[in-house]
Every structure is written in C-alpha cells, then in structure tokens.
Amino acid sequence: MGIFIGGDTKLIVQGITGRDGSFHARQMIGYGTQVVAGVTPGRGGKAFDDAVPVFDTVAEAVAETGANASVVYVPARFAADAGFEAISAGVELVVIITEGVPVADMLRLLPYAREHGARIVGPNCPGLIVPGVCKVGILPGNIVAEGPAGIVSRSGTLTYEVIDCLTKAGIGQSACVGIGGDPIVGTSFVDCLEAFENDPRTAAVALIGEIGGTDEQVAAEYVSKHMTKPVVGFIAGRSAPPGRRMGHAGAIISGAEGTAAEKVRSFQENGIAVAERPVEVADLLGARL
Amino acid sequence: MGIFIGGDTKLIVQGITGRDGSFHARQMIGYGTQVVAGVTPGRGGKAFDDAVPVFDTVAEAVAETGANASVVYVPARFAADAGFEAISAGVELVVIITEGVPVADMLRLLPYAREHGARIVGPNCPGLIVPGVCKVGILPGNIVAEGPAGIVSRSGTLTYEVIDCLTKAGIGQSACVGIGGDPIVGTSFVDCLEAFENDPRTAAVALIGEIGGTDEQVAAEYVSKHMTKPVVGFIAGRSAPPGRRMGHAGAIISGAEGTAAEKVRSFQENGIAVAERPVEVADLLGARL
Amino acid sequence: MNIHEYQARAILRDHGIPVPEGFVAETPGEVRRAAEEIGAQVVVKAQVHAGGRGKAGGVKLASTPAEAQELAGAILGMEIKGHAVRKVLVGPAETIASEAYVGIVLDRAQQADAVMVSPAGGVDIEEVAATNPAAIMTRRIDPRYGLFDHQAGELGRFLYPEAEKAKQARSAAAILQKLYEAYLGSGATLAEINPLIVNGAGEVLAIDAKMNIDDNALFRLPQIEALRDPEAEDPAETAARAAGLSYVRLDGNIGCCVNGAGLAMATMDLVKHYGGEPANFLDIGGSSNPAKVVAALELITADSAVSSVLFNIFGGITRCDDVARGIVQATDSFDLQIPITIRLTGTNQAEGLAILARRGFQALSDMDGAVRAAVELGG
Amino acid sequence: MNIHEYQARAILRDHGIPVPEGFVAETPGEVRRAAEEIGAQVVVKAQVHAGGRGKAGGVKLASTPAEAQELAGAILGMEIKGHAVRKVLVGPAETIASEAYVGIVLDRAQQADAVMVSPAGGVDIEEVAATNPAAIMTRRIDPRYGLFDHQAGELGRFLYPEAEKAKQARSAAAILQKLYEAYLGSGATLAEINPLIVNGAGEVLAIDAKMNIDDNALFRLPQIEALRDPEAEDPAETAARAAGLSYVRLDGNIGCCVNGAGLAMATMDLVKHYGGEPANFLDIGGSSNPAKVVAALELITADSAVSSVLFNIFGGITRCDDVARGIVQATDSFDLQIPITIRLTGTNQAEGLAILARRGFQALSDMDGAVRAAVELGG
C-alpha cells in the first residue's frame, strides 16, 4: 500500500532535536506516521516529547526499533553523511529534505544506495505522503485527501498548489511524491511512474516538471512505452530565461537543453496532456478518471 | 573444465610488447593457450609475432576478439589500472603477475571486481595452469603433468618444487593456482578450494601456505566444514623471525599473528595432513589418492 | 557561481596544469605595462561572466604595448551581453600548432561527471556536438574510483592519435587527471579548457579556462567563495542573496514575490499567460520570516520598471500570518507607490487575512485570480 | 619501511593533527639546548625502529636542561632490541588528564583498512585486545568512500562518552579523519597515535606516533622514501635492496641463496629440519641476472658467521645457466674460503651444470640432498 511508504513504514527522524526536525517530527506523528526513533549524535538516551527514543547513531536506532525508513533534516554539510549512515545501518528508504547539499556529495551517495539496495528520495524535496496513511517529510497533511490521483513533482509549494486544486475539485490522491529540485536526486520521475503504474490505488498520475535537465523527457518516453494509466503534465518555467538558476539548483536551462518548450513538446509527443495553468491539472486529471 | 581457466579461455595479454609480457605470451601460446589479443596503449594496429593482434585498449580487444580473460605483465605503477581497464571492458578473469603493486591499489581494485562480477588472481603471483589445456601466467609448462592433484599456493618457485616432486612421483595435476604472495590478493585459498571441491577432475588438493596473515587458518576451517576431498598442507617460514618481511610483502609475522606454528596447528586441527618437507607433499598426497 | 577566466586559470595552474603567464588589468595603463613585461605579441581578453566574448569584440591581439593599451581602452567598459567589462586578462600570444577542447561537466542524465574531449577545439563544443559528434569522445567518471589512468590515456590518444604525438597524448592525459582534481577541489560542475593548444615548441598548454561552481559546495570552499566578483553580478541579486532570497531580475513590469521556486516559476508563467510580463523571479524560501518579506518588497520596488506587485503565498511551512506581518512592516517603512495584489492561502490563512484587513489590504485566495488582477493593475 | 616517531609526528602535523612541538637531537648538547628552548619539563625519547622503548629505558623525563643532557647521554648509543640509538626526540612533558589509543591499520583478513580506538591508551593495544576487547571499537573503511563522518563521530564519542567531553569527542573525530588522510597520503599500512591525550587545558593531542609504510607504494611517494634512515637499518639489507635482492640477516651459519621467497623460506626451514641454522633469508628474484648472483654471494660471505653456502635454484623464469655464470663470476672475483653446495634444476639445467662442471663445481638436483650436504659441510 502506498508509494515507497505506507502503513508498515517505521521511521527514524535524523536531526530530530533540531528546529526543523522537531517541528516536522511532531507534524508527522500528528498525521499518524510511525515515528519510531530520532537520531542526534551526542543526544542518545533521551526521549523526544517524552515519546520517541533518541539515539546517537542510526545503527542503534535500527537495532532497537526495527526502523526501515529515515527522513533527514540535518544541515546541508551533514546531509550526505546522514544518508551514508542510514544506508550503512540497513535503512531501505532515506528521504533527504535538506536543501543545499553539494552535487558532489550526491554523486557519491547514490552509488552507495544502489550497492545496498536502498532508495534515496531528494535532497531538497518536500518528501512523500500517502493520504490518510503516512507522511514522511514536510508536505502539509491538511490539504491532501484520499483518492485515485498519483502526484509526482520536482517542487514543493507548486505541488501543494496542485494538490489543493485537486482536493478542491474533489479528486483525492493515492500518494504525492516530491522528488526534489536539485540536479542530482535519488528518485526519478520514472521510478515514481513505475510505482504508480504498479499501485492498485492509483488510477491516473500528474507529473509536475520544470526547466532544467531531461528527466521529464525521459519520463515522457517511459509513459509512452510502459504505462497504461493516464498521465497529465505541467511544466514550470516557460517564461524563465536561459542560463539563470531559478531558485532550485536544478532549474536552469543550459545551452539548448532543459527548456520548458522542449519538455512540453516531449509530453505532447508521448501522449501526456499538458496543463497550461496549475488549476488545469485538476481539469485534465478529472477528465481521465 | 579446469579451475578458473580452461579450453574456452580466450586470453588478452596486457603489456604484450614489454619484456616479460612478450616472453610469457610466447610461452603461453606454445603451451596451447588461446592468446587472442595483446594490449599496449599506443601500439594498437600492430600484430605480435605476426599472429596476435595488438590493441590500444582492452575494450577494443574484447570487442574484436571476444576475449574473456586477461593476464597483466605491466609495471607495478600501471598494474591496478590495467585491472580496472580489463574489468571495465567486461573481462571476467584478470590474472596480475606483476610484483610490487601497492596495497592501497588492491584495496580499491577488489571492490571494483566484485561490483562487476570479475575475478582477480594475484597480484605477485605465477598465475594458473591446467595441465595439457591452458596456462595463464608464468608457471613452467614442462614440469606439470595431467592428473588428479589440485595445487594452490601463495608462492612461485616453491610451487614449482612441489609440482616437480608430484610429477616425479607420478602424480599429475588437475590445476595449479598461484594466488600470490601479497597481503591483499584477489583470489583466496578458500576460493580455490571451493573450485577444486567442485571440479570433477580433482581428487585431492595440496595447499602450500606460508607465514603472514590468517588465510591458511580460514582455509583450514573451510576444509573441515565444506570439503569432502582430502587436502594436504605445507607451510613455509617455520624458521622465519617475527616482524621481518620474508621477500613476499605478505610473508610477515605481525605480533603473535601469522606464525607458521599457528597455521600448522590449524591445519592439523582441521584434518589437513601437514608435510614437513616439500617432497613429503607428494607422499601425503599419494597416500590419499 | 561563475568565476572569471583568469581565476579559473589560476586554479588550473595550482593543480599543475601548464597555463601561460597572464596579467589581470583594470586600466589601459596596466595593460600596457603588462604587455611590456611580456615583451611579445599579446592577447587582451575581456573578463566577464558571458560567453561569445570573441564575437563581441572582447578578445584582441596586439603587436605592441601601445596597441595593447589602445585596444584595452576599447574593451574596458564595453558591454558584453549586458555585462560591463571591468577587467581584462593580458597574456602572450602563443603560436598555435593545433587546438583541442577538453572539459569535465556534470552529466545530469547519467548522474555522473563526464570528461569530454575533441580535437576540434577553439570553437563552441555544443556546435561540434551538433554537427560532428564523432569528433567528441566522452567518458564517464565513477566518483568512487576517479578518472582511471586508462581513460585519461585513451582520451589523450583521441586528441593526438599520431604515433609521433605520443608525448602530447600523455601530456593531455596528465592534464585531464589534474583537471579532474581541480574540478573536484573547486566544487565545480563545469571545468573546461578551450582551446588546449600544442604550441610551436610542441608543448600542450591551456589557453582559455572556464569553470562553473556548485553554489551548494561553497560553504566548505571559502577559497573559492572568495573568488566571487560582486562587481560582475547584478547588485540586486547580490542583495537578495545577502537577505537569503533567491532572485533573478527579468525585463517585465509585474514584480513577483512567491514562496517556493516551482510556484515562483509557475507564477511568472501565469503572469505571461494572462498577458503580463514578470519583472523578476523571487522565492522567499520556506521559512516565514517577516524580515525576508520586507527585503523582498524592497528589492522588487527598487526596480523602476515594476508597476504592479504580486504576492503569491501558499502557506505550508511558510505561515500566512508571518507573511502578512512582513507586508505590513514593509508598507509601514516605505511608501509603496504601486498597486499590490496579495494571494494568501494555507497555514494560518485566517490570521494572515485578518492582519492584512486591519491595514486595508484585501487578499485573494486563488492564484489565477490574483495573477489576473496584478496583470490588470500593472497596465 | 619503518619511519621514526619524529618523522611520523611531522606527517601528522602536516595533516593538521595537533602534535606538541619537538626537537630531534643527536648529541647530549643538542638535547640540552632543545630543553632550554622548551623551557619546561621535557621528555627525551630514543628514536629507533623497535617497540618497547620505555621498558628498555629509552624514554626519560627530565626536569632541567642539565638533567635532559645527562639522560640523553645515557640514551644516545644504547641498544634497544639490537638497534643502536642515534637520535632522540625532545619535547615538552605534557600534563596528561587521560590517555587513549587511535590507529589505522591494514586488516588483511577483511581486505580493508580499519580504524581502532580505545580509551585504554598508553599501553600495548594487542594486550588490550587480548584482555579487554570491549575497550576497543573498530570500524572498517570502505576505500571507495573513505572514513565516514558518522564513523569518526561514533569513534570519537566512544573515546570520550561523557556529555561534558563532547568537544574532545569532536576533536578526536577530526583527528581520525586527518589520520586517515595521513595514512593514505603516506602509503601506510599502519598509523597509530598512542597515546592520544587530553592535557590539562582539555586539548586533545597526539603524543606518540608510529607509521609503517607499504614498500610497494614508495615508488610514487618520493617524499616518504626520503624519510628512510639507512643508519637505522642493517647495512647488509640496505646493500641487498640496492642490488635488487630480498635479504634478511639471521643468526645461523648456513648462508642461503634461493630464487623465490617461498622456496627461500622452505629452504631455511629444511636447513633447520636437518639440524642446521640458516644465516639468512635471500631471494635473488625471478630474473636471472648473473650480477645479482655475484652480489648475493658477496652479501652472504660478508657475514663472518657463515661456514657453508647453499644455492637452491629451481629454474622457471630464472635460467640455470645464468645462475651458474654468476657463481663462476663471483668465485673468480673473490676467493671463496667456505664450502659451497649447489642445487640447480629447471630451465637450462644442462647448460648450467656444464658451466659449473668446467670450474669443478658439482651440482645436485634435489633440494633435500643439497640442504643435507650444506648442513653437514657447515659443521
């Protein structure tokens, strides 16, 4: 049940005693996520909010609680190491919320994850939510609703915008995955599309892309070749100039590569209906359910 | 057929235009090994002895000839890179004859081989021979004979000595493997024992160890737990002082670890008859065939 | 972050790559003295964060110090793609037997760094890739193992395949290894030498150098951060960075203030969709700090082309009441002369709307309506 | 290769590890001046390639420069496990609040480098491992990724678990990262700091340092090769290395000259088996160069304890005729006063035997017989 997370997710919060980590740990617990442990080196032995045991290391947390997933809220300079630690400890899913992680760190972390059969989501992402079941990250639980639409996106608030439109249009979500706005991320559009295709609760998928790189084009080809479920798309950054980083480290048109026009064309050529405005995603998706 | 090599071995000689490489390429060809290509960067397009095509890269050699094994005769500073290149090109067996390869290079090369499912034999080893079939390395073809005895050893000439004793005693060999005298080698005693156990042509095995490390002890436990075929052993260095490197980079007693006495005891405790003198290996092995 | 050619050259030299000597000058007089010091024909090159300098007239050859001074007078102060030239690099004019391209670049699709080389150097490599892809050899680097010697060797031989150029091939291979070290050590996402030349003496030299730096790596590379040239960047963007904002100036009149990069881009797109032109990209980020909102509004209104301000806030972590407080603070502290349209929804929406209402601001709750209104107000 | 403590300390310091200042001295007068310079209680430590210096009296505390000079007079020139002390290290006597052990070592069984730490420092770590293994934490290093920060952090906290020692734990973690860099950069197979202390001011300092170097890595580390102290090595072994021979001097009387390390060890063992004592380990290597045989015979006979020389050659790559030529050359060039027994078999055996026969040498073909004969001749 769910995409990468679900009712059997037993979550560690890395950086649980930090400002962001503690805030979102409470939000996740409030949403019903099984937060089984926190990790902050040097703070082992305490309990977070008198409820969640805190450990010095992920290995101890896994040994004591049987955790199988972790979410990382530590500062950028420690984020990749937190990922290495979680994977070394046998964690299968590591969601890195942290923004500002050096690309070079991710280039080293991803092969480590592959070697160990672990999945990284992010970095610089809002995480995942399976409405009514489990939330890992920072996606606001109050805007989602249970339903048949799978959402995958490179951005944060734009995703909230789309989710909000869907919910208001009466279209609930099977799962929402923010894969992150960096040039190198652990989980791709294709990974998510494949999971949605195999997820019985998902009937259609919205793919929210943006300028930079070629992930959307690769995803479009995947949709055309491997998906039976309808997919609708949106691309942010049609009005962005080339060569300038638009906030996200990955949102940059390099030379002729990564333009919105190219991505929109690729969507259209591969049978993905493209919304002009965020609110149209709900219209297009509604028409396909 | 054979241990790691056999009639289907299609061999590349890396460093074929060098002094050692050219000499041993001729010896191997003379023994009947299928030497399908040589590699010397910058010498691509020529032919070695008007018979073996020379390529600039292993990738080209593999693409053109379908080679599946390689033997490395390049100088120590290039040896590990030759291994990386061969593995990258899809070669399944890389035999590194070269002596003097830094340990740090091997520590990096071995995980690369594991990732790609390739086997490294050596470095600092005489290679392998399957009498009458195939020879890869520098083991003299004239002293071996076909027969039921498997030989595995950390050294070179001591192995020749033992092989010679066996052949003179009328005991031929199914295969002889020199795993190398360095502290870190790609193929262990256990790897060879497992192969001999599974090889229908092998009836008994001689294991020629020496001081340094604990490979012999690990092998002895493996013999006791997993082998049905008789194994006899010999340990060189009973009279070696502690703390001194006896030629081989790996032949050194560190603290209380790696003494001959410890290895002999381990052999005896695990049912491996131990020869006092090289010539006795033939006696012990003969009695078990 | 972009760094100048002369800075990239210094990094390469520090890593042992042969780079001809060069002087940085900010006045024609300095250029003359540099040319005198070099004592031969020199090249004067504009140092700006823009490509196509040659076509724009920013690279000139001078035979005498006087000519160098004169040419520098023309180059210093010129504009190349909107960038004013404040510095030039003066170096000896090398005799060029052949020109090649070598570069290391982050390959997003393959999630790896890649080395690209081409014997067709001195021209735009994207053009070579488009017109003559066989003239390019690319090899991926496994970051766990680095650039293998055999890879570097093969790339070097691809550049200089002739048997009599084995020495140049080895030099190029060594340069590639050093270039990868420089790339890693600088947190780069691009490091290229174009052209890499063979000079009259048969030496392989790096003539031009370009590096782009991963902003995210700067926190641990103070020596690279120190290369930042604020004069070469838009002052508004420098101010934005100091305030923790992500800002890109554009040509339109609708000033946009949004939380989240994706939503900010989508807002710009919607402005355009409804017939307006965005004046900027601006992401106030995830945290809800009223001071950031104040700084954002200052930045937007400092652009005289802005005739309408649009806030588009979808509160998640960002709290609507904090944003509302920031808007109130900003409009208190300076006299906003242009209309402002506010879309505010999400976390603490009611509190935010109440704060705004108290000051007479009416906020909208849907993005489309707000964008349409802002475009209309912008005229 | 072994290097001295003072050299290892310099490497650690170059990598940013806090090491107290120290002076190397070769005379008591220099020690006095160093102690005056330090201006406090000092420690004088013998610099030899041998462990157990403390027990042997090679490490002394001095309260005054005069006392330091006097103690140095006793230490300089003393013998520790057969090694003459020619140099001492003089450093300030630190106040020691606690002593720990940290080391990085090649773990042959795991085929990886491993970090070991123990809060029980200042004593032999092998003894700690034997008596109190729970006082040691070990972590393997994946060479593709290096020592992870979380590993270093955990090891640091294992050394200093108390909440009020978080600073020391972080210092230790940083020192471990630097120690691994020093280890890698020096081609080491062992790098240890014992003790790593916390001093009176709460600082974490490396007091003693030990490094062993992988001989095979020296070709690419000239700065490490330059640390070799020929005075601290056996001159015969230094000469052997120069001649391309692998030689270890032992205590017996049967000089052994063998091709191949394994066969050389087996030959020594057989000498012992037949009641003799080997005078040396000597491997002439795989190539058959007569000059090496000459050098080998010179080395063996330079040892006055040798009363019988044994050649044991199994020709593979080594050609018997070349070895025979070497024996003839050597016996031509100097007057061999002691009996020589030759076992020669394998490649070009007939030619080799013929060359020897012409000079009146009779060679045997089996190893057992040759060893027995040499032992008998040695008396």
Coordinates of C-alpha atoms in Angstrom, one line a residue, chain C residues 20-331:
Chain C
P20 CA 50.9 30.5 -20.0
E21 CA 51.6 33.5 -17.7
G22 CA 48.9 36.2 -17.6
F23 CA 48.2 39.6 -16.0
V24 CA 44.9 40.9 -14.9
A25 CA 44.4 44.6 -15.6
E26 CA 41.7 47.2 -14.9
T27 CA 43.1 50.1 -16.8
P28 CA 44.7 50.6 -20.2
G29 CA 47.9 51.8 -18.5
E30 CA 48.1 48.5 -16.6
V31 CA 47.6 46.6 -19.8
R32 CA 50.5 48.5 -21.4
R33 CA 52.8 47.7 -18.5
A34 CA 51.7 44.0 -18.7
A35 CA 52.4 43.9 -22.4
E36 CA 55.8 45.5 -21.8
E37 CA 56.5 42.9 -19.1
I38 CA 55.6 40.1 -21.5
G39 CA 57.7 41.6 -24.3
A40 CA 56.0 40.0 -27.2
Q41 CA 52.7 40.0 -29.1
V42 CA 49.9 39.8 -26.5
V43 CA 46.2 38.9 -26.3
V44 CA 43.9 41.2 -24.4
K45 CA 40.7 39.4 -23.2
A46 CA 37.6 40.8 -21.5
Q47 CA 36.9 39.1 -18.2
V48 CA 33.1 38.9 -17.9
H49 CA 30.6 36.2 -16.9
A50 CA 29.4 35.8 -20.5
G51 CA 30.2 33.6 -23.5
G52 CA 30.9 34.8 -27.0
R53 CA 33.5 37.4 -26.0
G54 CA 35.4 37.0 -29.2
K55 CA 32.4 37.7 -31.5
A56 CA 31.5 40.7 -29.3
G57 CA 35.0 42.1 -29.8
G58 CA 36.2 41.4 -26.3
V59 CA 39.3 39.5 -27.4
K60 CA 42.0 41.3 -29.3
L61 CA 45.6 40.6 -30.5
A62 CA 48.1 43.4 -30.0
S63 CA 51.6 43.6 -31.5
T64 CA 53.0 46.4 -29.4
P65 CA 52.4 47.6 -25.8
A66 CA 50.9 50.8 -27.3
E67 CA 48.5 48.8 -29.4
A68 CA 47.6 46.7 -26.3
Q69 CA 46.8 49.9 -24.4
E70 CA 44.7 51.2 -27.1
L71 CA 42.7 48.0 -27.6
A72 CA 42.3 47.7 -23.8
G73 CA 40.8 51.2 -23.8
A74 CA 38.1 49.9 -26.2
I75 CA 37.5 46.7 -24.4
L76 CA 37.4 48.0 -20.8
G77 CA 34.0 49.5 -20.3
M78 CA 32.3 47.8 -23.2
E79 CA 29.2 45.7 -22.6
I80 CA 29.0 42.0 -23.5
K81 CA 25.5 40.5 -23.2
G82 CA 24.7 43.1 -20.6
H83 CA 27.9 42.6 -18.6
A84 CA 30.2 45.6 -18.3
V85 CA 33.9 44.7 -18.8
R86 CA 35.9 45.9 -15.8
K87 CA 38.9 43.7 -16.1
V88 CA 41.0 42.2 -18.9
L89 CA 43.5 39.4 -19.0
V90 CA 46.7 40.1 -20.8
G91 CA 48.9 37.2 -21.9
P92 CA 51.4 36.3 -24.5
A93 CA 50.0 35.3 -27.9
E94 CA 51.1 31.7 -28.3
T95 CA 51.9 30.2 -31.6
I96 CA 49.3 27.6 -32.1
A97 CA 50.0 24.3 -34.0
S98 CA 46.7 22.8 -33.1
E99 CA 43.7 23.5 -30.9
A100 CA 41.7 20.9 -28.9
Y101 CA 38.8 21.0 -26.4
V102 CA 38.9 19.3 -23.0
G103 CA 36.2 19.6 -20.4
I104 CA 34.7 18.0 -17.4
V105 CA 31.0 18.5 -16.8
L106 CA 28.2 17.3 -14.6
D107 CA 26.1 14.9 -16.7
R108 CA 22.7 15.2 -15.0
A109 CA 21.1 12.5 -17.1
Q110 CA 23.8 9.9 -16.2
Q111 CA 24.2 11.2 -12.7
A112 CA 28.0 11.4 -13.1
D113 CA 30.7 13.7 -14.0
A114 CA 31.9 13.2 -17.6
V115 CA 35.1 14.1 -19.4
M116 CA 34.6 15.3 -23.0
V117 CA 37.4 15.9 -25.4
S118 CA 37.6 16.9 -29.0
P119 CA 40.5 17.6 -31.4
A120 CA 38.1 20.3 -32.9
G121 CA 39.0 22.9 -30.3
G122 CA 38.7 26.7 -30.2
V123 CA 35.1 26.6 -31.2
D124 CA 31.8 26.1 -29.3
I125 CA 31.7 22.5 -28.2
E126 CA 27.9 22.4 -28.4
E127 CA 28.2 23.2 -32.1
V128 CA 30.7 20.4 -32.6
A129 CA 28.4 18.0 -30.7
A130 CA 25.6 19.0 -33.1
T131 CA 27.5 19.0 -36.3
N132 CA 30.3 16.4 -35.9
P133 CA 29.6 14.2 -32.9
A134 CA 32.3 11.7 -34.0
A135 CA 34.8 14.4 -33.2
I136 CA 34.0 14.2 -29.5
M137 CA 35.0 11.4 -27.1
T138 CA 33.2 11.3 -23.8
R139 CA 34.0 9.1 -20.8
R140 CA 32.0 8.9 -17.5
I141 CA 33.8 9.2 -14.2
D142 CA 32.9 6.9 -11.4
P143 CA 33.3 9.2 -8.4
R144 CA 34.2 6.3 -6.2
Y145 CA 37.2 5.5 -8.3
G146 CA 38.0 8.7 -10.0
L147 CA 39.2 9.2 -13.6
F148 CA 41.1 6.0 -14.5
D149 CA 44.5 6.3 -16.0
H150 CA 43.4 4.2 -18.9
Q151 CA 40.5 6.5 -19.5
A152 CA 42.7 9.6 -19.5
G153 CA 45.2 7.8 -21.7
E154 CA 42.5 6.9 -24.3
L155 CA 41.2 10.4 -24.3
G156 CA 44.7 11.8 -24.7
R157 CA 45.3 9.5 -27.7
F158 CA 42.0 10.5 -29.2
L159 CA 43.2 14.1 -29.2
Y160 CA 46.6 13.2 -30.5
P161 CA 46.4 9.9 -32.3
E162 CA 49.6 10.2 -34.4
A163 CA 52.4 8.0 -33.2
E164 CA 54.8 10.9 -33.3
K165 CA 52.4 12.8 -30.9
A166 CA 52.6 10.2 -28.2
K167 CA 54.2 12.8 -25.9
Q168 CA 51.3 15.2 -26.4
A169 CA 48.8 12.4 -25.8
R170 CA 50.5 11.7 -22.5
S171 CA 50.6 15.4 -21.6
A172 CA 46.9 15.7 -22.4
A173 CA 46.1 12.6 -20.2
A174 CA 48.0 14.1 -17.3
I175 CA 46.2 17.4 -17.8
L176 CA 42.9 15.6 -17.7
Q177 CA 43.8 14.0 -14.4
K178 CA 44.8 17.4 -13.0
L179 CA 41.7 19.0 -14.4
Y180 CA 39.5 16.5 -12.6
E181 CA 41.4 17.2 -9.4
A182 CA 40.8 20.9 -9.9
Y183 CA 37.1 20.3 -10.7
L184 CA 36.6 18.2 -7.5
G185 CA 38.7 20.6 -5.4
S186 CA 36.7 23.6 -6.5
G187 CA 33.2 22.1 -6.2
A188 CA 32.8 22.7 -10.0
T189 CA 30.0 21.5 -12.2
L190 CA 32.0 22.5 -15.3
A191 CA 35.7 22.9 -15.9
E192 CA 36.8 23.3 -19.5
I193 CA 39.9 24.3 -21.4
N194 CA 39.1 25.6 -24.8
P195 CA 41.4 25.7 -26.5
L196 CA 44.0 23.3 -25.2
I197 CA 46.8 24.0 -27.7
V198 CA 50.0 22.5 -28.9
N199 CA 52.4 25.4 -29.3
G200 CA 55.3 25.8 -31.7
A201 CA 57.6 24.0 -29.3
G202 CA 55.3 21.0 -29.1
E203 CA 54.1 21.8 -25.6
V204 CA 50.5 21.2 -24.6
L205 CA 49.1 24.4 -22.9
A206 CA 45.8 25.5 -21.5
I207 CA 45.0 28.8 -23.2
D208 CA 41.4 29.6 -22.1
A209 CA 39.7 28.2 -19.0
K210 CA 36.2 28.2 -17.8
M211 CA 34.7 26.9 -14.5
N212 CA 31.2 27.0 -13.0
I213 CA 30.9 26.3 -9.3
D214 CA 28.1 24.4 -7.5
D215 CA 26.7 27.1 -5.1
N216 CA 25.9 24.3 -2.7
A217 CA 29.6 23.4 -2.3
L218 CA 30.7 26.9 -1.4
F219 CA 30.1 26.5 2.3
R220 CA 33.1 24.3 2.5
L221 CA 35.3 26.0 0.0
P222 CA 36.0 29.5 1.4
Q223 CA 38.9 29.9 -1.0
I224 CA 36.5 29.5 -3.9
E225 CA 33.8 31.7 -2.4
A226 CA 36.5 34.4 -2.1
L227 CA 36.7 34.4 -5.9
R228 CA 33.2 35.8 -6.2
D229 CA 33.3 39.1 -8.1
P230 CA 30.3 41.2 -6.8
E231 CA 31.0 43.8 -9.5
A232 CA 30.3 41.3 -12.2
E233 CA 26.9 40.3 -10.7
D234 CA 23.6 42.2 -10.6
P235 CA 23.7 44.3 -7.4
A236 CA 20.0 43.4 -6.8
E237 CA 20.9 39.7 -6.9
T238 CA 23.8 40.2 -4.6
A239 CA 21.5 42.0 -2.1
A240 CA 18.9 39.2 -2.5
R241 CA 21.5 36.6 -1.7
A242 CA 22.6 38.5 1.4
A243 CA 18.9 38.6 2.5
G244 CA 18.5 34.8 2.0
L245 CA 16.3 35.3 -1.0
S246 CA 16.5 33.7 -4.4
Y247 CA 16.1 36.4 -7.0
V248 CA 16.6 36.8 -10.8
R249 CA 15.9 40.1 -12.5
L250 CA 13.8 39.9 -15.7
D251 CA 12.5 42.5 -18.1
G252 CA 8.8 42.9 -17.3
N253 CA 6.7 45.0 -15.0
I254 CA 4.9 42.6 -12.7
G255 CA 7.0 42.2 -9.6
C256 CA 6.5 38.7 -8.1
C257 CA 7.1 37.6 -4.6
V258 CA 6.4 33.9 -4.1
N259 CA 7.3 31.1 -1.6
G260 CA 8.9 28.2 -3.3
A261 CA 10.9 28.1 -6.6
G262 CA 8.5 25.9 -8.5
L263 CA 5.5 28.1 -7.5
A264 CA 7.5 31.2 -8.4
M265 CA 8.2 29.9 -11.9
A266 CA 4.6 28.9 -12.3
T267 CA 3.5 32.4 -11.1
M268 CA 5.8 34.0 -13.7
D269 CA 4.3 31.7 -16.4
L270 CA 0.8 32.6 -15.4
V271 CA 1.6 36.3 -15.5
K272 CA 2.7 35.8 -19.0
H273 CA -0.3 33.6 -19.7
Y274 CA -2.6 36.5 -18.8
G275 CA -0.7 38.9 -21.0
G276 CA 1.7 40.4 -18.5
E277 CA 5.5 40.3 -18.2
P278 CA 7.2 39.2 -15.0
A279 CA 9.7 41.7 -13.6
N280 CA 11.5 39.0 -11.7
F281 CA 11.8 35.5 -10.2
L282 CA 11.7 35.7 -6.4
D283 CA 11.5 32.9 -3.9
I284 CA 11.3 33.9 -0.3
G285 CA 12.0 30.3 0.7
G286 CA 10.4 28.0 3.1
S287 CA 10.8 29.8 6.4
S288 CA 8.3 32.5 7.3
N289 CA 10.4 35.5 8.4
P290 CA 8.7 38.9 8.2
A291 CA 12.1 40.5 7.6
K292 CA 12.5 38.4 4.4
V293 CA 9.2 39.8 3.1
V294 CA 10.4 43.3 3.8
A295 CA 13.6 42.7 2.0
A296 CA 11.8 41.1 -0.9
L297 CA 9.4 44.1 -1.3
E298 CA 12.4 46.5 -1.2
L299 CA 14.1 44.5 -3.9
I300 CA 11.0 44.4 -6.1
T301 CA 10.1 48.0 -5.8
A302 CA 13.7 49.2 -6.4
D303 CA 13.2 48.1 -10.0
S304 CA 11.7 51.2 -11.6
A305 CA 10.1 49.1 -14.3
V306 CA 7.8 47.4 -11.8
S307 CA 4.2 48.8 -12.0
S308 CA 2.4 46.1 -10.0
V309 CA 3.4 43.9 -7.2
L310 CA 2.0 40.4 -6.8
F311 CA 2.3 38.2 -3.7
N312 CA 1.6 34.5 -4.2
I313 CA 1.9 32.6 -1.0
F314 CA 0.8 29.0 -0.4
G315 CA 1.5 28.5 3.2
G316 CA 2.9 25.2 4.2
I317 CA 5.8 25.7 6.5
T318 CA 5.6 29.3 5.5
R319 CA 2.9 30.9 7.8
C320 CA 0.4 33.3 6.2
D321 CA 0.4 35.5 9.3
D322 CA 4.1 36.0 9.2
V323 CA 4.0 37.0 5.5
A324 CA 1.1 39.3 6.3
R325 CA 3.2 40.9 9.1
G326 CA 6.0 41.3 6.7
I327 CA 3.8 43.1 4.2
V328 CA 2.5 45.4 6.9
Q329 CA 6.0 46.1 8.1
A330 CA 7.3 46.9 4.7
T331 CA 4.4 49.2 3.7

